[in-house]
Amino acid sequence: MIDTGFRGKSYGWERIKIRDPETGVIYLQLTNAPVNSQVLYFEHQNFTSDNQSVLFLSQRFASRNSGWDLFRVSVDGTNLVQLTDEEYSLGSPIPSPNKARSIYGVRKNSLLLLDIDTFEEQEIARCQEVSGLGPSTMTGDGKYYLACASSKADSTRMIVRFRTDGSEIATFAHGYPHNHLTVNYHGTILAFNGRDGEYTCGINGENLHKISDAQQFAHCMWHGQTNLRQGTLLPPGHAIATAEVDDIEKTIICNGPYFWHSASSRDGQWIISDTNWPDQGLILIHVTSGRYTTLVNPKSKIGHQDITHPHPSFSWDNNMVVFCSNQTGLSQVYVCEIPDEIRNELETGNLNYRLRWQK
């Protein structure tokens, strides 16, 4: 193990077991330090690919200008360990799909691979054309890591594509990308925000064009392993729908409360969404039937800051959901195992003693 100061420091556990008074579902508060902690964005995976650990960000100290570090914690709330510090940062962390205890991330203009148990880090590649790497995404097979970046010469924005075996670096979409870069599971279609709207292209930059404003979701992400995106409708819409990037017409999965940030399971069979205006909890949706129910109520004091948004997402095996809430006054990270009973009721429509689902 490498001695890196705070990196690798263990904090034991801070877990608190909670039973939701409305749904009866038990979930864990994983963090309880007197600083804000938050999940990674719902578009990305927050669990290691062995489904054993949750990755999250936490402030170094309680201040508006505090830096953030990356941590891991076991899904049972034990083994809370710091993975980065001020000297050894790691931006845009993404768990490897085929290296269970490793995560990719960026520092300056380099792509790194970090072992979260030994803290050994490997520089995969460095893009000399750019000054720094920002919002990132990864293909479902872990073959390519893509990042928004700024040119070292004139600050022009672009996308950098790294092959994760270090054999290839390419840049494309010069002058376009800004943030929210995502790639579909099979690595054939990218979507990202430019300064004047949303754009799409192939993984080599081909067929670059603007996505019609008429298709806009409030928030969306790729739907499982398909070429569809699923997302929430803009107000006054109250539904979750799917569409290909160039479709204007959407296919409705379910109507209901105002769904806010919706994440798809890896197999595309489930969606988890937070809600707003008013907050009606985290909603678990069975995609095929459109049936849904409230899983838990985060009770977050929802505001403009992202750290007040639950941003739920699934584990790789679809059995757990991670989210955050500032119900304690500070944003903390929570994990909930989805009860088999609720999953079975949504799949089959066969209810027990109370009506759990709606359609």
mmCIF file of C-alpha atoms in Angstrom, residues 109 111 124-130 143-147 159-172 203-204:
data_model
loop_
_atom_site.group_PDB
_atom_site.id
_atom_site.type_symbol
_atom_site.label_atom_id
_atom_site.label_comp_id
_atom_site.label_asym_id
_atom_site.label_seq_id
_atom_site.Cartn_x
_atom_site.Cartn_y
_atom_site.Cartn_z
ATOM 1 C CA ASN A 109 -4.558 16.036 -19.247
ATOM 2 C CA LEU A 111 -6.291 9.374 -17.971
ATOM 3 C CA ILE A 124 -2.982 5.130 -19.064
ATOM 4 C CA ALA A 125 -2.357 7.983 -21.498
ATOM 5 C CA ARG A 126 -1.792 11.720 -21.738
ATOM 6 C CA CYS A 127 -3.327 14.046 -24.339
ATOM 7 C CA GLN A 128 -0.738 16.738 -25.042
ATOM 8 C CA GLU A 129 -3.196 18.724 -27.153
ATOM 9 C CA VAL A 130 -5.330 19.783 -24.179
ATOM 10 C CA LYS A 143 -12.947 -0.055 -24.071
ATOM 11 C CA TYR A 144 -13.192 3.733 -24.467
ATOM 12 C CA TYR A 145 -13.142 6.630 -22.009
ATOM 13 C CA LEU A 146 -14.242 9.965 -23.488
ATOM 14 C CA ALA A 147 -13.869 13.417 -21.954
ATOM 15 C CA ILE A 159 -13.883 15.668 -27.088
ATOM 16 C CA VAL A 160 -10.909 13.434 -26.326
ATOM 17 C CA ARG A 161 -11.322 9.688 -26.862
ATOM 18 C CA PHE A 162 -8.937 7.389 -25.001
ATOM 19 C CA ARG A 163 -8.668 3.675 -25.630
ATOM 20 C CA THR A 164 -8.335 2.331 -22.088
ATOM 21 C CA ASP A 165 -5.477 -0.024 -22.988
ATOM 22 C CA GLY A 166 -3.468 3.126 -23.771
ATOM 23 C CA SER A 167 -3.050 2.328 -27.468
ATOM 24 C CA GLU A 168 -4.993 5.245 -28.947
ATOM 25 C CA ILE A 169 -5.932 8.897 -28.369
ATOM 26 C CA ALA A 170 -8.145 10.902 -30.723
ATOM 27 C CA THR A 171 -9.823 14.325 -30.625
ATOM 28 C CA PHE A 172 -12.927 15.492 -32.463
ATOM 29 C CA ILE A 203 -17.737 7.845 -31.432
ATOM 30 C CA ASN A 204 -15.323 9.053 -34.139
#
